[in-house]
Amino acid sequence: MNPSHPLWALQRRLFCFIRTTNYSSAAVTAPSTASNSSFPLKNVTKSNFEAALSELRSHVRAADFVAIDLEMTGITSAPWRDLLEFDRFDVRYLNVKDSAEKFAVLQFGICPFRWDSAKNSFVAHPHNFFIFPRHEIEVDGPSSEFLCQTTSMEFLAKYQFDFNACIYEGISYLSRAHEDAARKRLNFAYGDEMLDASSNVTNVMDKKRVGIPDVLFKERMKNRLHEWRDRLLSERNMEFQGQEGSNDHKRQFQTIFFKMRPALTLSDFTSHQIKLIQLVIKKHFEDLCFVVVNDGNADLQQLVVFVDSRDDKELLMQEVNRDQKEVNEMKIQSAIGFRHVIDLLSSEKKLIVGHNCFLDMLHIHRKFIGSLPSTTEEFVSSLGKHFPYIMDTKILLNGNNILIRRMNKSNTSLSSAFGLLCPHIAFSSQRVSAWNSGVQVEVQVDDLRSSKWNSGDTHEAGYDAFMTGCVFAQACDLMGIDFVDRSTSENLLGNEILQKHINRLYLSWARGDIIDLSTGNQVTESFTTRKHRAKVSFQNIVLIWGFPTNLTARKIKACISKAFGQTNVSSVNHLDESAVFVQFTKPEMVSEFLDLKEKLEKRDDPLSVLHPLTELFDVRTTHAAGYEAYKKICSSPMSKHLFSDQAEAVGINRKTTSIKSEEKRSRMHQAVETTEIQGTEVEANDLSNTNYHSLRSSSM
């Protein structure tokens, strides 16, 4: 997936603005197999997408399961959004949602796995799709925008990611929601009102005062059209070779055949003149019809067509309507692009296997289905309609005792699990007999099968999807799922061993929070390998931001402990250099603290100056609120680098009083929510030596 983030103090980000420009891709082509290693991998760009999609359909339909992996331009839009230990279930969703909304997916790995009973092995078909949010339809709105995180881009470059192939040859896509919007826009742009625009010209022109130049122009056009029509009627069998007259007339009027009918093309007229011509036709010519059609090159062609009768005119309009709808639909289908792959996975209802894939699924929903809902419950409901069966191999590795023992307390990242569980596959060129007892996997790309390769230092979405599928297959074998028994492999979805793990994803690996996609409920994981973690009650938390830069978490705790007693302050933890979480032992102390802050800010007497909290609240930029304010800040689509700037941008600084009242009411109706976290206090000066973030890459 993605590399470890640097410390938040050093973390940087770039903002990319992608314009809908069709670049020349003549010199940019992606090879069908991976170029930077000998591992057989099918690279797919827009140049070979149609053929690859056709092959993928058959592979997915025959598959027992399909493994996926995504490569993104970044993970967190601001360092403070990555402090997983203090993210409540609903808040963590908001921060992951923010990531899926702001960053782009550049590579999508898909690897169908099919059990080959003749060889007692799996056949894997790894595909590496380069995708890019290019707008293929001109009426599809503004250009796409997404963020890039420098660490993520450096990581991709380190593993020789082909940015040229991605940008120039990457497959574009439309989400279902964008498809509906694009279809409406196309119908509006090329609808009936444009195909026979003269039908609504009269009322428009009547409202305007017609000047002498317009009168003269209309008269000239009437005469010109009369001449053309009369010649048609008198010489039915003539060959139309253009119009007689001046060079201007030859340039502006050209005779062609359209739908087996003689027609005039109108060129070099202003939009106002075209409206006048429509008005002339509507008023003086029953056997002439004005139409606007697409010439096949994304340009509109304006025609005056001769018709034999009113019935013939209606027939012509029906034909033009039908043709335009076909053109529009072809544009839509082409613009849908990579979403055809997502639709395939959704329609086949196969078991989708990922590794630590909650963020992946949010990206899939955001890019290919529609906007992300504001709550986990709504998200789960929407996702389940398209992907009813999802398996997270990280859940599997940490939730089954056999696999826990096999991992032997090792890191459960994807590469680590692949090396430990699948050494006979990971080191296929160095096989030893002791490794041959595992599930065997062959790789097939096009018509070539291979069981030996040297993957080297490969890191691409297609290869990671392959590793994910191999880990899942080996885990199933270790848990006693017999693939040789075809009835077992054909019914993985109904397997009792897997049932308790399907549709469970890590919402927060740091805290062991799991989301059950079947119900939308939170499940807190507890397994023996986790260290004891101090309890935290979110209702006991006060958020403080904007304090003087010389104050560290330790100093802030000392100030508050002097006022409330050392035993009443559980911990103080940095959110970033501008904010801290203060956890009290009792929920009522949150209100007491906020009330005391207000009183100290209003008073200006000697006693106030001597108060231990004065050092903390001595500047007007210091603000404080309960945990619900943190949720409001996280729900904002903005992402300022510093939390204090984010709070200011959201307007929380001006709303502290109202938020405090809301939190008082909330505490009266909610039970205290507790979870386990590591209560490590970190001073700002220690950040350069302490990586206290729970990074996604560490749990890959």
Coordinates of C-alpha atoms in Angstrom, one line a residue, residues 106-684:
L106 CA -3.5 5.9 -9.6
Q107 CA -3.3 2.1 -9.8
F108 CA -5.9 -0.5 -9.2
G109 CA -4.7 -4.1 -8.8
I110 CA -7.2 -7.0 -9.5
C111 CA -6.3 -10.6 -9.3
P112 CA -8.9 -13.3 -9.8
F113 CA -8.0 -16.7 -8.3
R114 CA -9.5 -20.0 -9.7
W115 CA -8.9 -23.4 -8.3
D116 CA -7.6 -25.8 -11.0
S117 CA -8.6 -29.3 -9.8
A118 CA -6.5 -31.0 -12.5
K119 CA -3.3 -29.5 -11.0
N120 CA -4.5 -29.1 -7.4
S121 CA -3.4 -25.5 -7.5
F122 CA -4.8 -22.0 -7.9
V123 CA -4.5 -20.1 -11.1
A124 CA -4.0 -16.3 -10.6
H125 CA -4.6 -13.6 -13.2
P126 CA -2.9 -10.5 -11.8
H127 CA -4.0 -7.2 -13.6
N128 CA -2.4 -3.8 -13.0
F129 CA -4.8 -1.0 -14.1
F130 CA -3.4 2.5 -14.5
I131 CA -6.3 4.9 -13.9
F132 CA -6.6 8.7 -14.0
P133 CA -9.5 11.1 -13.3
R134 CA -9.5 12.6 -16.7
H135 CA -12.7 14.1 -18.0
E136 CA -13.7 12.5 -21.3
I137 CA -16.9 14.4 -21.7
E138 CA -16.7 18.1 -22.3
V139 CA -19.9 18.9 -20.5
D140 CA -18.8 16.9 -17.4
G141 CA -18.1 20.0 -15.3
P142 CA -14.8 21.4 -13.9
S143 CA -11.4 19.8 -13.9
S144 CA -10.6 17.2 -11.2
E145 CA -8.6 18.2 -8.2
F146 CA -6.7 15.9 -5.8
L147 CA -4.0 16.1 -3.2
C148 CA -0.6 14.4 -3.4
Q149 CA 1.4 13.6 -0.3
T150 CA 5.2 13.9 -0.9
T151 CA 6.0 10.7 1.0
S152 CA 3.5 8.7 -1.1
M153 CA 4.8 10.1 -4.4
E154 CA 8.4 9.4 -3.4
F155 CA 7.4 5.9 -2.5
L156 CA 5.8 5.3 -5.8
A157 CA 8.8 6.7 -7.6
K158 CA 11.2 4.6 -5.6
Y159 CA 9.4 1.5 -7.0
Q160 CA 9.6 2.9 -10.5
F161 CA 5.9 3.8 -10.8
D162 CA 5.3 4.9 -14.4
F163 CA 3.7 8.4 -13.9
N164 CA 3.7 9.0 -17.7
A165 CA 1.7 5.9 -18.4
C166 CA -0.7 6.9 -15.6
I167 CA -1.3 10.5 -16.7
Y168 CA -1.2 10.0 -20.5
E169 CA -2.6 6.5 -20.8
G170 CA -4.4 6.0 -17.5
I171 CA -8.0 4.8 -17.9
S172 CA -10.6 7.5 -17.0
Y173 CA -13.8 6.8 -15.2
L174 CA -17.2 8.0 -14.1
S175 CA -18.9 7.1 -10.9
R176 CA -22.6 6.1 -11.0
A177 CA -23.6 9.5 -9.7
H178 CA -21.4 11.3 -12.3
E179 CA -22.7 9.1 -15.0
D180 CA -26.3 10.2 -14.2
A181 CA -25.2 13.8 -14.1
A182 CA -23.3 13.5 -17.4
R183 CA -26.2 11.9 -19.1
K184 CA -28.5 14.7 -18.0
R185 CA -26.1 17.3 -19.2
L186 CA -25.7 15.6 -22.6
N187 CA -29.4 15.3 -23.0
F188 CA -29.7 19.0 -22.2
A189 CA -27.0 20.0 -24.6
Y190 CA -28.1 17.9 -27.5
G191 CA -31.8 17.4 -26.6
D192 CA -34.9 18.0 -28.6
E193 CA -34.8 21.7 -28.0
M194 CA -31.5 21.8 -30.0
L195 CA -32.5 19.3 -32.6
D196 CA -35.4 21.5 -33.7
A197 CA -34.4 24.8 -32.1
S198 CA -36.8 26.7 -34.4
S199 CA -39.7 25.4 -32.3
N200 CA -39.0 27.9 -29.5
V201 CA -37.3 30.7 -31.5
T202 CA -40.5 32.7 -32.3
N203 CA -41.3 33.6 -28.7
V204 CA -37.7 34.6 -28.1
M205 CA -37.4 36.8 -31.1
D206 CA -40.8 38.4 -30.6
K207 CA -39.7 39.7 -27.3
K208 CA -36.9 41.7 -28.9
R209 CA -37.2 44.7 -31.1
V210 CA -36.1 43.7 -34.6
G211 CA -33.8 46.2 -36.2
I212 CA -33.5 47.1 -39.9
P213 CA -30.3 45.0 -40.3
D214 CA -32.1 41.9 -39.0
V215 CA -35.0 42.6 -41.4
L216 CA -32.7 42.8 -44.3
F217 CA -30.8 39.7 -43.3
K218 CA -34.0 37.7 -42.9
E219 CA -35.2 38.8 -46.4
R220 CA -31.8 37.7 -47.9
M221 CA -32.0 34.4 -46.2
K222 CA -35.6 33.9 -47.3
N223 CA -34.7 34.6 -50.9
R224 CA -31.6 32.3 -50.7
L225 CA -33.6 29.4 -49.3
H226 CA -36.4 30.0 -51.8
E227 CA -33.9 29.7 -54.7
W228 CA -32.4 26.6 -53.3
R229 CA -35.7 24.9 -52.6
D230 CA -37.1 25.9 -56.0
R231 CA -34.1 24.4 -57.8
L232 CA -34.6 21.2 -55.9
L233 CA -38.2 21.0 -56.9
S234 CA -37.5 21.7 -60.5
E235 CA -34.5 19.4 -60.8
R236 CA -35.2 16.4 -58.6
N237 CA -32.6 14.3 -60.3
M238 CA -29.8 16.8 -60.3
E239 CA -26.4 16.1 -58.7
F240 CA -25.8 18.6 -56.0
Q241 CA -22.3 20.1 -56.6
G242 CA -22.5 23.2 -54.5
Q243 CA -24.3 26.5 -54.8
E244 CA -24.0 29.2 -57.4
G245 CA -23.4 32.7 -56.2
S246 CA -20.8 34.7 -54.5
N247 CA -17.8 33.2 -52.6
D248 CA -19.5 34.2 -49.4
H249 CA -22.5 32.2 -50.3
K250 CA -20.4 29.2 -51.3
R251 CA -18.6 29.4 -48.0
Q252 CA -21.8 29.8 -45.9
F253 CA -24.0 27.4 -47.9
Q254 CA -23.0 23.9 -49.0
T255 CA -25.4 21.3 -50.4
I256 CA -25.0 17.8 -49.1
F257 CA -27.2 14.7 -48.5
F258 CA -28.3 14.1 -44.9
K259 CA -30.4 10.9 -44.2
M260 CA -31.0 10.5 -47.9
R261 CA -32.3 14.0 -48.1
P262 CA -30.8 17.2 -49.7
A263 CA -29.6 19.6 -47.1
L264 CA -27.7 22.9 -46.7
T265 CA -24.9 23.2 -44.2
L266 CA -24.8 26.6 -42.5
S267 CA -21.3 27.9 -41.7
D268 CA -19.8 31.1 -40.5
F269 CA -23.0 32.5 -39.1
T270 CA -23.3 34.1 -35.6
S271 CA -25.7 32.5 -33.1
H272 CA -28.0 35.5 -33.6
Q273 CA -28.0 35.0 -37.3
I274 CA -28.8 31.3 -36.9
K275 CA -31.8 32.2 -34.8
L276 CA -33.0 34.5 -37.5
I277 CA -32.6 31.7 -40.1
Q278 CA -34.6 29.4 -37.9
L279 CA -37.3 32.0 -37.7
V280 CA -37.4 32.4 -41.4
I281 CA -37.7 28.6 -41.9
K282 CA -40.5 28.3 -39.3
K283 CA -42.5 31.2 -40.8
H284 CA -42.0 30.6 -44.6
F285 CA -41.0 27.0 -45.3
E286 CA -43.1 24.0 -44.3
D287 CA -40.9 21.7 -46.3
L288 CA -37.6 22.8 -44.7
C289 CA -36.4 21.6 -41.3
F290 CA -33.6 23.1 -39.2
V291 CA -31.6 20.5 -37.2
V292 CA -28.4 20.5 -35.2
V293 CA -26.4 17.3 -35.2
N294 CA -23.0 16.0 -34.1
D295 CA -20.6 15.6 -37.0
G296 CA -18.7 12.8 -35.2
N297 CA -15.8 15.0 -34.2
A298 CA -17.4 16.5 -31.1
D299 CA -18.5 19.5 -33.3
L300 CA -22.1 20.6 -33.9
Q301 CA -23.3 20.8 -37.5
Q302 CA -26.2 23.1 -38.3
L303 CA -28.3 21.9 -41.3
V304 CA -31.4 23.0 -43.3
V305 CA -32.9 19.7 -44.6
F306 CA -35.5 19.4 -47.3
V307 CA -38.5 17.1 -46.4
D308 CA -41.3 15.9 -48.6
S309 CA -44.1 16.2 -46.1
R310 CA -45.0 16.7 -42.5
D311 CA -44.7 13.0 -41.9
D312 CA -41.3 12.9 -43.5
K313 CA -40.3 15.8 -41.2
E314 CA -41.4 13.8 -38.1
L315 CA -39.6 10.8 -39.4
L316 CA -36.4 12.8 -39.9
M317 CA -36.6 14.2 -36.3
Q318 CA -37.1 10.7 -35.0
E319 CA -34.0 9.5 -36.8
V320 CA -31.9 12.5 -35.6
N321 CA -33.1 11.9 -32.1
R322 CA -32.2 8.3 -32.2
D323 CA -28.8 8.9 -33.7
Q324 CA -28.0 11.5 -31.1
K325 CA -29.0 9.3 -28.3
E326 CA -26.7 6.6 -29.6
V327 CA -23.8 9.1 -29.9
N328 CA -24.5 10.3 -26.3
E329 CA -24.6 6.7 -25.0
M330 CA -21.3 5.8 -26.8
K331 CA -19.8 8.9 -25.1
I332 CA -21.1 7.9 -21.7
Q333 CA -20.0 4.3 -22.0
S334 CA -16.5 5.4 -23.1
A335 CA -16.3 7.9 -20.2
I336 CA -17.4 5.2 -17.7
G337 CA -14.1 3.6 -18.4
F338 CA -12.6 1.7 -15.5
R339 CA -15.9 1.7 -13.6
H340 CA -16.9 -1.1 -16.0
V341 CA -14.4 -3.2 -14.0
I342 CA -16.1 -2.2 -10.7
D343 CA -19.5 -3.0 -12.2
L344 CA -18.2 -6.4 -13.1
L345 CA -17.0 -7.2 -9.6
S346 CA -20.3 -5.9 -8.2
S347 CA -22.5 -7.9 -10.5
E348 CA -20.7 -11.2 -10.1
K349 CA -21.0 -11.0 -6.3
K350 CA -17.7 -12.7 -5.8
L351 CA -15.8 -12.7 -2.5
I352 CA -13.6 -9.6 -2.6
V353 CA -10.3 -10.1 -0.7
G354 CA -8.2 -7.1 0.5
H355 CA -5.6 -6.5 3.2
N356 CA -6.4 -3.8 5.7
C357 CA -8.8 -2.5 3.1
F358 CA -11.2 -0.2 4.8
L359 CA -9.7 2.9 3.1
D360 CA -9.6 1.0 -0.2
M361 CA -13.4 0.4 0.0
L362 CA -14.0 4.0 0.8
H363 CA -12.0 5.0 -2.3
I364 CA -14.0 2.5 -4.4
H365 CA -17.3 4.0 -3.2
R366 CA -16.1 7.6 -3.7
K367 CA -14.6 7.1 -7.1
F368 CA -17.0 4.6 -8.7
I369 CA -20.3 4.6 -6.8
G370 CA -21.0 8.1 -5.5
S371 CA -20.3 10.6 -2.7
L372 CA -19.5 9.1 0.7
P373 CA -22.3 9.2 3.3
S374 CA -21.7 11.2 6.5
T375 CA -22.1 8.2 8.8
T376 CA -20.8 4.7 9.0
E377 CA -24.3 3.3 9.1
E378 CA -25.2 4.9 5.7
F379 CA -21.8 3.9 4.2
V380 CA -22.2 0.3 5.2
S381 CA -25.7 0.2 3.8
S382 CA -24.6 1.7 0.5
L383 CA -21.5 -0.5 0.1
G384 CA -23.3 -3.7 0.9
K385 CA -25.6 -3.2 -2.1
H386 CA -22.6 -3.4 -4.4
F387 CA -20.1 -5.6 -2.5
P388 CA -22.0 -7.9 -0.2
Y389 CA -18.9 -10.2 0.6
I390 CA -15.6 -8.7 1.6
M391 CA -12.7 -10.4 3.4
D392 CA -9.9 -8.5 5.1
T393 CA -6.8 -10.8 5.4
K394 CA -5.5 -8.7 8.3
I395 CA -8.7 -9.5 10.2
L396 CA -8.1 -13.2 9.4
L397 CA -4.5 -13.1 10.6
N398 CA -5.4 -11.5 13.9
G399 CA -8.6 -13.3 14.5
N400 CA -7.7 -17.0 14.2
N401 CA -5.6 -18.8 16.8
I402 CA -3.9 -21.0 14.2
L403 CA -2.8 -18.1 12.1
I404 CA -1.8 -16.1 15.2
R405 CA 0.5 -18.9 16.2
R406 CA 1.8 -19.3 12.7
M407 CA 2.6 -15.5 12.5
N408 CA 4.4 -15.9 15.8
K409 CA 3.9 -12.3 16.9
S410 CA 5.4 -11.0 13.6
N411 CA 4.2 -7.9 11.8
T412 CA 0.9 -8.6 10.0
S413 CA 1.8 -6.3 7.1
L414 CA 1.1 -7.7 3.7
S415 CA 4.7 -8.3 2.8
S416 CA 5.5 -9.9 6.1
A417 CA 2.5 -12.2 6.0
F418 CA 3.3 -13.2 2.4
G419 CA 6.9 -14.1 3.3
L420 CA 5.8 -16.1 6.4
L421 CA 2.8 -17.9 5.1
C422 CA 3.7 -18.3 1.4
P423 CA 7.5 -18.7 1.2
H424 CA 7.1 -21.3 -1.6
I425 CA 5.5 -18.6 -3.6
A426 CA 7.4 -15.5 -2.5
F427 CA 10.7 -17.2 -3.2
S428 CA 9.6 -19.4 -6.1
S429 CA 13.0 -19.3 -7.7
Q430 CA 14.6 -20.7 -4.5
R431 CA 12.1 -23.4 -3.7
V432 CA 13.0 -26.1 -1.1
S433 CA 11.0 -29.2 -0.4
A434 CA 10.0 -28.0 3.1
W435 CA 8.0 -25.2 1.5
N436 CA 6.1 -27.3 -1.0
S437 CA 3.4 -28.3 1.5
G438 CA 1.6 -25.0 1.0
V439 CA -1.1 -24.1 -1.5
Q440 CA 0.4 -23.9 -4.9
V441 CA -0.3 -21.0 -7.2
E442 CA 0.4 -20.5 -10.9
V443 CA 0.2 -17.2 -12.6
Q444 CA -1.4 -16.8 -16.0
V445 CA -1.0 -13.7 -18.2
D446 CA -2.7 -13.9 -21.6
D447 CA -2.0 -17.5 -22.6
L448 CA 1.2 -18.0 -20.7
R449 CA 1.3 -19.8 -17.3
S450 CA 4.2 -19.6 -14.9
S451 CA 5.0 -21.1 -11.5
K452 CA 8.5 -19.7 -11.2
W453 CA 9.6 -16.1 -11.1
N454 CA 11.8 -13.6 -9.4
S455 CA 9.6 -10.8 -8.1
G456 CA 12.6 -8.9 -6.9
D457 CA 11.6 -5.6 -5.2
T458 CA 8.2 -5.4 -6.8
H459 CA 5.6 -3.1 -5.5
E460 CA 2.6 -2.5 -7.7
A461 CA -1.1 -2.7 -7.1
G462 CA -1.4 -5.8 -9.3
Y463 CA 1.4 -7.6 -7.5
D464 CA 0.1 -6.6 -4.1
A465 CA -3.3 -8.0 -5.1
F466 CA -1.6 -11.2 -6.0
M467 CA 0.1 -11.3 -2.6
T468 CA -3.2 -10.7 -0.9
G469 CA -4.9 -13.5 -2.7
C470 CA -2.0 -15.9 -1.9
V471 CA -2.1 -15.0 1.8
F472 CA -5.8 -15.6 1.9
A473 CA -5.5 -19.0 0.1
Q474 CA -2.7 -20.1 2.4
A475 CA -4.6 -18.9 5.5
C476 CA -7.6 -21.0 4.4
D477 CA -5.5 -24.0 4.0
L478 CA -3.9 -23.6 7.4
M479 CA -7.4 -23.2 8.9
G480 CA -8.5 -26.6 7.4
I481 CA -10.4 -25.5 4.3
D482 CA -9.7 -28.2 1.8
F483 CA -9.7 -26.8 -1.8
V484 CA -9.3 -30.3 -3.2
D485 CA -12.9 -30.9 -2.1
R486 CA -14.6 -28.9 -4.9
S487 CA -17.7 -28.5 -2.8
T488 CA -15.6 -26.5 -0.3
S489 CA -13.9 -24.3 -2.8
E490 CA -17.1 -23.6 -4.6
N491 CA -18.8 -22.4 -1.5
L492 CA -16.3 -20.2 0.3
L493 CA -19.0 -17.7 1.1
G494 CA -20.9 -20.4 3.1
N495 CA -17.9 -21.8 4.8
E496 CA -18.4 -21.9 8.6
I497 CA -14.7 -21.1 9.3
L498 CA -14.8 -18.0 7.2
Q499 CA -18.2 -16.8 8.2
K500 CA -17.2 -15.0 11.4
H501 CA -14.5 -13.1 9.5
I502 CA -16.4 -12.1 6.3
N503 CA -17.6 -8.4 6.1
R504 CA -15.4 -7.3 9.0
L505 CA -12.9 -4.5 8.4
Y506 CA -10.4 -2.6 10.6
L507 CA -11.7 0.9 11.1
S508 CA -8.8 1.6 13.4
W509 CA -5.9 -0.9 13.6
A510 CA -4.3 1.1 16.4
R511 CA -7.2 0.5 18.7
G512 CA -8.5 -2.8 17.2
D513 CA -11.8 -1.3 16.3
I514 CA -13.6 -3.4 13.7
I515 CA -16.6 -2.4 11.6
D516 CA -19.1 -5.1 10.9
L517 CA -20.3 -4.5 7.3
S518 CA -23.3 -6.7 7.9
T519 CA -24.8 -4.6 10.7
G520 CA -22.8 -1.3 10.7
N521 CA -21.9 -1.9 14.3
Q522 CA -18.5 -1.5 16.0
V523 CA -16.7 -4.6 17.2
T524 CA -13.7 -4.0 19.6
E525 CA -11.2 -6.7 19.0
S526 CA -9.4 -8.3 21.9
F527 CA -6.6 -10.8 21.3
T528 CA -3.8 -11.9 23.5
T529 CA -1.0 -10.4 21.5
R530 CA -2.2 -6.8 22.3
K531 CA -0.4 -5.0 25.1
H532 CA -2.5 -3.6 27.9
R533 CA -3.8 -0.2 27.0
A534 CA -5.1 2.5 29.4
K535 CA -8.8 3.1 29.3
V536 CA -10.1 6.3 27.8
S537 CA -13.6 7.8 28.0
F538 CA -14.3 10.2 25.2
Q539 CA -16.7 12.1 27.4
N540 CA -13.9 12.8 29.8
I541 CA -11.8 14.5 27.1
V542 CA -11.1 18.2 26.7
L543 CA -9.5 19.5 23.5
I544 CA -7.2 22.5 23.9
W545 CA -5.7 24.3 20.9
G546 CA -3.9 27.6 20.0
F547 CA -1.9 27.7 23.2
P548 CA 1.6 29.3 23.4
T549 CA 4.2 27.4 21.5
N550 CA 6.5 27.0 24.5
L551 CA 3.9 24.8 26.3
T552 CA 4.4 21.1 25.9
A553 CA 2.0 18.3 26.9
R554 CA 3.9 17.8 30.1
K555 CA 3.7 21.5 31.1
I556 CA 0.0 21.6 30.2
K557 CA -0.6 18.6 32.4
A558 CA 1.3 20.2 35.3
C559 CA -0.8 23.4 35.0
I560 CA -4.1 21.5 34.9
S561 CA -3.0 19.2 37.7
K562 CA -2.4 22.1 40.0
A563 CA -5.9 23.3 39.5
F564 CA -7.8 19.9 39.5
G565 CA -5.4 17.6 41.3
Q566 CA -2.9 15.2 39.8
T567 CA -5.1 12.2 40.3
N568 CA -7.9 13.8 38.3
V569 CA -5.9 14.2 35.1
S570 CA -5.4 10.9 33.4
S571 CA -3.2 12.0 30.5
V572 CA -2.4 14.8 28.1
N573 CA -1.5 13.9 24.6
H574 CA -0.5 16.0 21.6
L575 CA -2.8 16.0 18.6
D576 CA -0.2 18.1 16.9
E577 CA 2.1 21.0 17.9
S578 CA -0.9 23.3 18.2
A579 CA -3.4 21.1 20.1
V580 CA -3.6 18.5 22.9
F581 CA -6.2 16.1 24.3
V582 CA -6.7 16.3 28.0
Q583 CA -8.3 13.3 29.6
F584 CA -9.9 13.7 33.0
T585 CA -11.0 10.9 35.3
K586 CA -14.6 12.1 35.5
P587 CA -16.9 13.5 32.8
E588 CA -18.1 16.4 35.0
M589 CA -14.6 17.8 35.1
V590 CA -14.9 18.7 31.4
S591 CA -17.7 21.2 32.2
E592 CA -15.8 22.4 35.2
F593 CA -12.7 23.0 33.2
L594 CA -14.6 24.9 30.4
D595 CA -16.5 27.0 32.9
L596 CA -13.3 27.9 34.7
K597 CA -11.7 28.9 31.4
E598 CA -14.5 31.3 30.7
K599 CA -14.3 32.8 34.2
L600 CA -10.5 33.3 33.9
E601 CA -10.8 35.0 30.5
K602 CA -13.5 37.4 31.8
R603 CA -11.6 38.4 35.1
D604 CA -8.6 40.6 35.2
D605 CA -7.7 40.7 38.9
P606 CA -4.6 39.8 40.9
L607 CA -6.1 36.5 42.0
S608 CA -6.8 35.5 38.4
V609 CA -3.2 36.2 37.5
L610 CA -2.0 33.8 40.2
H611 CA -4.2 31.0 39.0
P612 CA -2.3 28.0 37.7
L613 CA -4.2 27.9 34.5
T614 CA -3.4 31.5 33.7
E615 CA -0.2 30.4 31.8
L616 CA -2.4 28.3 29.6
F617 CA -5.1 30.8 28.9
D618 CA -3.0 34.0 29.0
V619 CA -3.4 34.5 25.3
R620 CA -6.7 35.0 23.4
T621 CA -5.7 32.4 20.8
T622 CA -6.1 29.5 23.3
H623 CA -9.4 27.7 22.9
A624 CA -11.0 24.6 24.5
A625 CA -14.0 22.4 23.9
G626 CA -15.2 18.9 24.5
Y627 CA -14.8 15.9 22.2
E628 CA -17.9 16.7 20.1
A629 CA -16.1 19.8 18.9
Y630 CA -13.4 17.6 17.6
K631 CA -15.9 15.6 15.7
K632 CA -17.3 18.7 14.1
I633 CA -13.8 19.8 13.1
C634 CA -13.1 16.4 11.6
S635 CA -16.3 16.4 9.6
S636 CA -15.3 19.5 7.7
P637 CA -14.1 19.0 4.1
M638 CA -11.2 21.5 4.8
S639 CA -7.8 20.2 6.0
K640 CA -5.5 22.9 7.3
H641 CA -2.0 21.7 8.2
L642 CA -2.3 22.8 11.9
F643 CA -5.3 21.8 13.9
S644 CA -5.6 25.3 15.4
D645 CA -5.9 26.7 11.9
Q646 CA -8.5 24.0 11.0
A647 CA -10.6 25.0 14.0
E648 CA -10.4 28.6 13.1
A649 CA -11.4 27.9 9.5
V650 CA -14.3 25.7 10.6
G651 CA -15.4 28.5 13.0
I652 CA -15.2 26.4 16.1
N653 CA -13.4 29.2 18.0
R654 CA -16.6 31.3 17.7
K655 CA -18.9 28.4 18.7
T656 CA -17.2 27.1 21.8
T657 CA -20.0 28.1 24.1
S658 CA -22.8 26.5 22.0
I659 CA -20.7 23.4 21.6
K660 CA -20.2 23.2 25.3
S661 CA -24.0 23.3 25.9
E662 CA -24.5 20.5 23.3
E663 CA -21.9 18.4 25.1
K664 CA -23.6 18.8 28.4
R665 CA -26.9 17.5 26.9
S666 CA -25.0 14.7 25.2
R667 CA -23.4 13.5 28.4
M668 CA -26.8 13.3 30.0
H669 CA -28.0 10.8 27.3
Q670 CA -24.9 8.8 26.3
A671 CA -23.2 6.1 28.2
V672 CA -19.5 6.5 28.7
E673 CA -17.7 5.0 25.8
T674 CA -14.4 3.4 26.7
T675 CA -11.7 1.8 24.6
E676 CA -8.1 0.9 25.0
I677 CA -5.3 3.1 23.9
Q678 CA -1.7 3.5 24.7
G679 CA -1.5 6.5 27.0
T680 CA 1.9 7.9 26.0
E681 CA 2.5 11.5 26.8
V682 CA 4.7 13.2 24.2
E683 CA 6.4 16.5 24.5
A684 CA 6.6 18.7 21.4

